[in-house]
mmCIF file of C-alpha atoms and ligand atoms in Angstrom:
data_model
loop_
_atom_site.group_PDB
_atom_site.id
_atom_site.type_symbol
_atom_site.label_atom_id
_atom_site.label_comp_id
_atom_site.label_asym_id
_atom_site.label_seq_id
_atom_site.Cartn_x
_atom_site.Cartn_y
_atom_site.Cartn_z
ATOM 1 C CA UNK A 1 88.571 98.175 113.705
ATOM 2 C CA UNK A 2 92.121 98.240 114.177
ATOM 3 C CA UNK A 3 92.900 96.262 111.314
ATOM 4 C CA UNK A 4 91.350 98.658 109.151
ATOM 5 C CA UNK A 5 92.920 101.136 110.915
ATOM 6 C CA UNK A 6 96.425 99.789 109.824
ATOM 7 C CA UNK A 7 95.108 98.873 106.533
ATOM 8 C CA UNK A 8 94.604 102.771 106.232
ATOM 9 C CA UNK A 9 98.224 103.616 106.823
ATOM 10 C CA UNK A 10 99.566 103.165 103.270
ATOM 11 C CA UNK A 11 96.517 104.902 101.633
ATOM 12 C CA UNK A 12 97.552 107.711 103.312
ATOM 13 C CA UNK A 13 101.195 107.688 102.778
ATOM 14 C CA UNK A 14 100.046 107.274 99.084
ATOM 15 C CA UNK A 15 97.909 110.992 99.333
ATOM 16 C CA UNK A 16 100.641 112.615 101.244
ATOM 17 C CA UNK A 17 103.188 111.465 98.045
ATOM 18 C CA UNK A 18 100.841 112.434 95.146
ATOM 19 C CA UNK A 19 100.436 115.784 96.863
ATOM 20 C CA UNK A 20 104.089 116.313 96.252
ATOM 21 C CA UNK A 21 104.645 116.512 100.285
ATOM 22 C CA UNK A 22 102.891 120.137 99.954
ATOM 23 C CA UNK A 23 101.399 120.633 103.588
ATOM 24 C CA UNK A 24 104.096 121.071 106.028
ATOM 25 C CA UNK A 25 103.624 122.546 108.778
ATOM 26 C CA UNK A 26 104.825 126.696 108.661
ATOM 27 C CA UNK A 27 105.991 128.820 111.931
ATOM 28 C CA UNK A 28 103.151 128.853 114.153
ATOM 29 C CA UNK A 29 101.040 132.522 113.097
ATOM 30 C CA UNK A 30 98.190 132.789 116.298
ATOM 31 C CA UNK A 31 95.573 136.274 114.843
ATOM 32 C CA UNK A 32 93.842 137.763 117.182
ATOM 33 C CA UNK A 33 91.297 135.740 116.646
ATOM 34 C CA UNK A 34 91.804 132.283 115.199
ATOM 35 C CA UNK A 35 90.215 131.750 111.568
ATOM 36 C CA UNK A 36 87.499 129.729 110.881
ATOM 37 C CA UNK A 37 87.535 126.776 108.066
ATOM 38 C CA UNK A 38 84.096 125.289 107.181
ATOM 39 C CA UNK A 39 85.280 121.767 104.721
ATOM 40 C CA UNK A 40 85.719 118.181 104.735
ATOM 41 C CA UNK A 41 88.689 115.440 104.427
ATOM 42 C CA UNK A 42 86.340 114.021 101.058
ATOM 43 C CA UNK A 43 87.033 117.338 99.183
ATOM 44 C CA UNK A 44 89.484 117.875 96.745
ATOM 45 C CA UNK A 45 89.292 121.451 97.023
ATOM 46 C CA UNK A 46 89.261 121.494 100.906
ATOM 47 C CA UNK A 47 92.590 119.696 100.842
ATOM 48 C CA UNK A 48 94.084 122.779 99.082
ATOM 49 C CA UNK A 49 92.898 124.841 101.556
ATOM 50 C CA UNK A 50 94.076 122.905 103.880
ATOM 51 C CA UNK A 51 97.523 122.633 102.631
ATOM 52 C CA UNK A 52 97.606 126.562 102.654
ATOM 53 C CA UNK A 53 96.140 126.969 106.333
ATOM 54 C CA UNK A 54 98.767 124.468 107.459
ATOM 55 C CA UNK A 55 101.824 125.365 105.179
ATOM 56 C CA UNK A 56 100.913 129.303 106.312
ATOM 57 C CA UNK A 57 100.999 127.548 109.875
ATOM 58 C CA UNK A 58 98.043 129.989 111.431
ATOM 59 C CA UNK A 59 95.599 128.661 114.036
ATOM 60 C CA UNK A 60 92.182 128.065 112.619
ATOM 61 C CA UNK A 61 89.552 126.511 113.850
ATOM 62 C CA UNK A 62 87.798 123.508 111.738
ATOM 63 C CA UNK A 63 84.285 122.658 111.276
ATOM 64 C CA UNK A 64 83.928 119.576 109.339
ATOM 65 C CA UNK A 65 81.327 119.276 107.006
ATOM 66 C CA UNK A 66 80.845 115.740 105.303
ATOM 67 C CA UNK A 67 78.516 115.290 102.595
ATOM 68 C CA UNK A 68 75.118 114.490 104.871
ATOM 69 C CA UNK A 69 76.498 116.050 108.097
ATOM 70 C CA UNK A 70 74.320 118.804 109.745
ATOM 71 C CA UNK A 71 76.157 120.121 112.065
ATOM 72 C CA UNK A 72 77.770 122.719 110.602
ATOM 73 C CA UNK A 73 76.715 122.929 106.889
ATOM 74 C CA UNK A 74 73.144 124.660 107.349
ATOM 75 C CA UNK A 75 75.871 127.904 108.838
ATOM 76 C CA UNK A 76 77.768 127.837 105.916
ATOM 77 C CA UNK A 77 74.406 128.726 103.667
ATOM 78 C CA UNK A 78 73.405 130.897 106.345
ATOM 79 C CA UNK A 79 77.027 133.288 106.310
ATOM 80 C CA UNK A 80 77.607 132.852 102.726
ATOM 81 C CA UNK A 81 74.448 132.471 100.415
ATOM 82 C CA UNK A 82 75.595 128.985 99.165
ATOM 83 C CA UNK A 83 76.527 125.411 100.555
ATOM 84 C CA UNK A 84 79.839 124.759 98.938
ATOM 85 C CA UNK A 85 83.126 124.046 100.525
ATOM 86 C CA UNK A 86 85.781 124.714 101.395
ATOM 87 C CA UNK A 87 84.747 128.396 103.184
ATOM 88 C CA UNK A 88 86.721 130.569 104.864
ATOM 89 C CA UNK A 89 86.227 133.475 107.889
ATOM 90 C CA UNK A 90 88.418 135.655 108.497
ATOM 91 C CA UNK A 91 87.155 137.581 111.697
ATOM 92 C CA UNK A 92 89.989 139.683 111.696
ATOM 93 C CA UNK A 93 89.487 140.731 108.096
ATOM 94 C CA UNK A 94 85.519 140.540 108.139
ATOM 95 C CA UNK A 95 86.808 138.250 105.399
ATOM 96 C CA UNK A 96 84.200 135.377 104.116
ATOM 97 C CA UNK A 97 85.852 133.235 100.966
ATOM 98 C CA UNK A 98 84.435 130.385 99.034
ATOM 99 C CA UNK A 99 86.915 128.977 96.503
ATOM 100 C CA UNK A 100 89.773 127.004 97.363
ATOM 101 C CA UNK A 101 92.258 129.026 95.076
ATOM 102 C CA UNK A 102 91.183 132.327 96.583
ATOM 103 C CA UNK A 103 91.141 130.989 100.015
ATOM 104 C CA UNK A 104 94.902 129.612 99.658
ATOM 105 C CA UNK A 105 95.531 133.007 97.938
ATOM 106 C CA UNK A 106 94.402 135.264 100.821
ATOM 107 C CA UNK A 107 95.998 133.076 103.274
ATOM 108 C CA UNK A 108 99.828 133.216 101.963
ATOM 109 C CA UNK A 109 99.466 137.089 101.286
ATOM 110 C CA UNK A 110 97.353 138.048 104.957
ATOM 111 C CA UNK A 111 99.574 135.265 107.262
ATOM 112 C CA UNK A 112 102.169 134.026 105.072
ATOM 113 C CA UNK A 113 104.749 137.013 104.159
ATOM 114 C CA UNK A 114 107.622 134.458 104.868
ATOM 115 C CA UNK A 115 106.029 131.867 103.359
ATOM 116 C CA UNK A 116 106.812 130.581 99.776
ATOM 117 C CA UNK A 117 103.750 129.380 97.941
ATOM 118 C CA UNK A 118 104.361 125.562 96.679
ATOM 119 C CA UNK A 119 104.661 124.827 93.138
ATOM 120 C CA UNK A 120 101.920 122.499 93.113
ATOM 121 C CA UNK A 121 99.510 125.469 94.109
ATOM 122 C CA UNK A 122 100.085 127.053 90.757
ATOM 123 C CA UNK A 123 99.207 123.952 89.042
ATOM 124 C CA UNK A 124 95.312 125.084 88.301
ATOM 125 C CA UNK A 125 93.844 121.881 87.080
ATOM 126 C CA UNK A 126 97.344 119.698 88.070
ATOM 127 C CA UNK A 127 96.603 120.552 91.430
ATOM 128 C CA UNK A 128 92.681 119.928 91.542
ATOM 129 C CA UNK A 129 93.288 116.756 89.619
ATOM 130 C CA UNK A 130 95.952 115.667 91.926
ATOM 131 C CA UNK A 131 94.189 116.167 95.150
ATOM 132 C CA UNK A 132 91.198 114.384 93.315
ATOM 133 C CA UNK A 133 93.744 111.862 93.395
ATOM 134 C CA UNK A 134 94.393 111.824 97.007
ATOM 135 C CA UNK A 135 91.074 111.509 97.761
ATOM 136 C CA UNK A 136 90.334 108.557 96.059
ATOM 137 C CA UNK A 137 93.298 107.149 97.176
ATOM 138 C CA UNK A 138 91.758 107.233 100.676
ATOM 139 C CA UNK A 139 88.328 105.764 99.065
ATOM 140 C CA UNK A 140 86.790 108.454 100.131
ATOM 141 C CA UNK A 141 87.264 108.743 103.957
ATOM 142 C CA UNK A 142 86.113 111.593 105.692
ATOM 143 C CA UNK A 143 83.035 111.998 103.041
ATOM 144 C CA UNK A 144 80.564 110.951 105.045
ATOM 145 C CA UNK A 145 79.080 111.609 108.484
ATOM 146 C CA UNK A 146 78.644 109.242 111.264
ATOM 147 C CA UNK A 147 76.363 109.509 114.299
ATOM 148 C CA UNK A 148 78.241 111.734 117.294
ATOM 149 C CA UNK A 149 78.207 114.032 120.569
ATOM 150 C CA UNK A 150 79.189 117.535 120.319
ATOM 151 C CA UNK A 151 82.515 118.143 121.615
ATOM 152 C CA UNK A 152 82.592 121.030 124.552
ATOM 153 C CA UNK A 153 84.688 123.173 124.546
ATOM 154 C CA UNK A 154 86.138 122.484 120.951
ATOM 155 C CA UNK A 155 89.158 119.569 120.883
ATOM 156 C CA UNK A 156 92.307 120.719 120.091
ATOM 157 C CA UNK A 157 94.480 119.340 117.499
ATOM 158 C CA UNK A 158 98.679 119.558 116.379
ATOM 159 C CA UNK A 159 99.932 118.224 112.872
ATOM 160 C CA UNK A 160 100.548 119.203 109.578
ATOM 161 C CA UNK A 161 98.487 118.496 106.579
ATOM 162 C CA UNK A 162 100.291 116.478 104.930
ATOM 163 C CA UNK A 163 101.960 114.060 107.787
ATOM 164 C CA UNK A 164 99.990 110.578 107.160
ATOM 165 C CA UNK A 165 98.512 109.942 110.824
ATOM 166 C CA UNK A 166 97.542 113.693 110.888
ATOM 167 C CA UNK A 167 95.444 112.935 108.267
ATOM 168 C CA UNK A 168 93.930 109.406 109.450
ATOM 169 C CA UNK A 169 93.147 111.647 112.572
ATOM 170 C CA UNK A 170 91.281 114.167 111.282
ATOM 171 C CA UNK A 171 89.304 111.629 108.768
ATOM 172 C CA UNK A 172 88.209 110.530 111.797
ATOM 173 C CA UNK A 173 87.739 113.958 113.773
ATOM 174 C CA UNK A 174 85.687 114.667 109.931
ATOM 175 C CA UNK A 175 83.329 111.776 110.070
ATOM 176 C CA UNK A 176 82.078 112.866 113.512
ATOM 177 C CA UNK A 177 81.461 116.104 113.023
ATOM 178 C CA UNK A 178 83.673 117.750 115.670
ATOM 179 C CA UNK A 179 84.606 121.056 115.745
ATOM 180 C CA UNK A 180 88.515 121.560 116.832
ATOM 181 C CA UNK A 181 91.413 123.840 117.152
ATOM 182 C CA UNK A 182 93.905 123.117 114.620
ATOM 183 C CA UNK A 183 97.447 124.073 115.093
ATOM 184 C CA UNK A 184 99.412 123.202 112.174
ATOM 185 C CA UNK A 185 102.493 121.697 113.773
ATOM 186 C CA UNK A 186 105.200 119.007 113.142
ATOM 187 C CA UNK A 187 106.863 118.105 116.188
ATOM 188 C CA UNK A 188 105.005 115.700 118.177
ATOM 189 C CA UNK A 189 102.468 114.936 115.355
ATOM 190 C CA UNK A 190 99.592 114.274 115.508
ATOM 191 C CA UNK A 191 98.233 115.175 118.910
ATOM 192 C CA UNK A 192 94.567 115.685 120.396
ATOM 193 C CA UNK A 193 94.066 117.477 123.377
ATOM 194 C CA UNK A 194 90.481 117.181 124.596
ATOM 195 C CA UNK A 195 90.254 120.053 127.481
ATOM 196 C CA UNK A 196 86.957 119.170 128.429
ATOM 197 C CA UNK A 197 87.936 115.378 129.150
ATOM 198 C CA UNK A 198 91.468 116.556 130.822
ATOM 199 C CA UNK A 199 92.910 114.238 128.279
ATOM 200 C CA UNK A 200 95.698 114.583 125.571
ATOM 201 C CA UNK A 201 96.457 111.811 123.534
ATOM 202 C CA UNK A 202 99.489 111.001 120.581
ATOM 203 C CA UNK A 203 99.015 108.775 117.402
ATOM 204 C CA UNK A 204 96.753 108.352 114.725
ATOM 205 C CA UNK A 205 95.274 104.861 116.224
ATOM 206 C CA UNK A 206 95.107 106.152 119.926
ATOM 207 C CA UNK A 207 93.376 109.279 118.757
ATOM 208 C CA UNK A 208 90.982 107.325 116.468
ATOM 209 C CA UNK A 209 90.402 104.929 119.059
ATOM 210 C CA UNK A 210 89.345 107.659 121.678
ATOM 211 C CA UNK A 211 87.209 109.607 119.889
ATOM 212 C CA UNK A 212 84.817 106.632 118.702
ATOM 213 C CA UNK A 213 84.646 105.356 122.519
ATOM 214 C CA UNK A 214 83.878 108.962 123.871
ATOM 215 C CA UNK A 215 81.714 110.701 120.933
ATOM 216 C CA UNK A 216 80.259 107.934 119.200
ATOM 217 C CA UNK A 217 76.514 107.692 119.023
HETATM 218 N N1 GSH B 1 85.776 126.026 92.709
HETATM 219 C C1 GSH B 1 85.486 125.612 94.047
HETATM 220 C C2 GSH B 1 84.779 124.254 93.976
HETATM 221 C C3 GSH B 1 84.334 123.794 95.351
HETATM 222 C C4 GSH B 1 83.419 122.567 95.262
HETATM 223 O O1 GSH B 1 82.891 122.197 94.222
HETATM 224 N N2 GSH B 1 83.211 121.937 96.433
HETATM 225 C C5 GSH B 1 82.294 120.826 96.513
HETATM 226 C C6 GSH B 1 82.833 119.747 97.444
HETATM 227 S S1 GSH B 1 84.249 118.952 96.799
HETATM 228 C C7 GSH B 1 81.010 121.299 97.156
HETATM 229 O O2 GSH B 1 80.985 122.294 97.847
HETATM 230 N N3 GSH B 1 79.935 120.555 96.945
HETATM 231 C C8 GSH B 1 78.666 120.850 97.550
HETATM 232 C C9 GSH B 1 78.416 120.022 98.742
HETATM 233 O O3 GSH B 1 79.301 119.297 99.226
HETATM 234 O O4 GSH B 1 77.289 120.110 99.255
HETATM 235 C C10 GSH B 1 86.779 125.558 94.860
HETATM 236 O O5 GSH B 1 87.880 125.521 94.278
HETATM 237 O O6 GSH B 1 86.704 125.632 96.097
#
């Protein structure tokens, strides 16, 4: 396993340059209530929502939905009428939003007055093909579910979008269905804090590592 895991490291270099480095991390923005982002790592679409939430730089919290996960899909049909992703809640706004250019929309106007939207974003097709891109150039991690424990309370996790490890980190967080706190952030990057567990740990491989030997099925 941890020779794929460094076999993964260029792959995700590669995303992180055809996404034109969009998805730094912005000044950290903590609403009243942190949002709510229903998507997963396989999704071209999500990404761009992604790259918003964490370019924006505003706490949200992430429940990832791979293609044959149920964890947190059947809510998404259940709050919005339809199962698509990425979704967005606003509970702040009373805001629900489906599509990925809306969502990305919304967020620079409601949390991201001093933020300058990237070029890429205004790309329409560009963009989508791009990210489509991205996630092939990945080979699809993060698509599909694997067998795992709930995580109580909810992990918490620091990096940007588009920082390489961040995103080998949360392919992994995807895959097993665990909910977490996401605080776009560069310094330090990535990070998992697991409260519940009294543990914090830093890296892509140590985080991997950890959660398949605690949550893993
Ligand atoms: N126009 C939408 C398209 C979203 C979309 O097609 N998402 C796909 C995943 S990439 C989806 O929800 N598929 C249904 C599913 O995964 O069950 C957007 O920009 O967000």
């Amino acid at each position: 396993m941890r020779v794929l895991d460094c076999l993964c490291w260029p792959f995700s270099w590669l995303a992180s340059v055809l996404r034109m480095g969009v998805g730094a991390a912005g000044a950290p923005v903590e609403p009243a209530e942190p949002l709510i982002l229903y998507e997963f790592e396989g999704c071209p679409f999500c990404r761009i929502a992604r790259e918003a939430v964490s370019e924006v730089g505003v706490t949200t919290i992430m429940r990832p939905c791979p293609r044959n996960g149920a964890r947190f899909r059947p809510a998404v049909e259940a709050l919005g009428g339809k199962t698509q992703f990425p979704f967005l809640i606003d509970p702040n706004a009373n805001a629900a939003i489906y599509d990925s250019g809306d969502i990305a929309v919304y967020l620079y106007k409601t949390y991201g007055a001093c933020v300058n939207r990237p070029v890429l974003h205004w790309l329409g097709p560009v963009n989508i093909l791009l990210s489509q891109l991205g996630v092939l150039a990945c080979f699809f991690a993060g698509s599909f579910a694997t067998p795992s424990r709930k995580a109580d309370p909810p992990l918490e996790f620091y990096g940007s979008e588009r920082n390489p490890g961040a995103r080998l980190a949360r392919q992994t967080l995807c895959e097993m269905q665990l909910e977490y706190v996401w605080r776009p952030q560069w310094a330090g990057a990535p990070r998992l804090v697991d409260a519940g567990a009294g543990r914090e740990l830093k890296g892509a491989s140590s985080i991997r590592r950890y959660l398949r030997e605690t949550y893993r099925k």
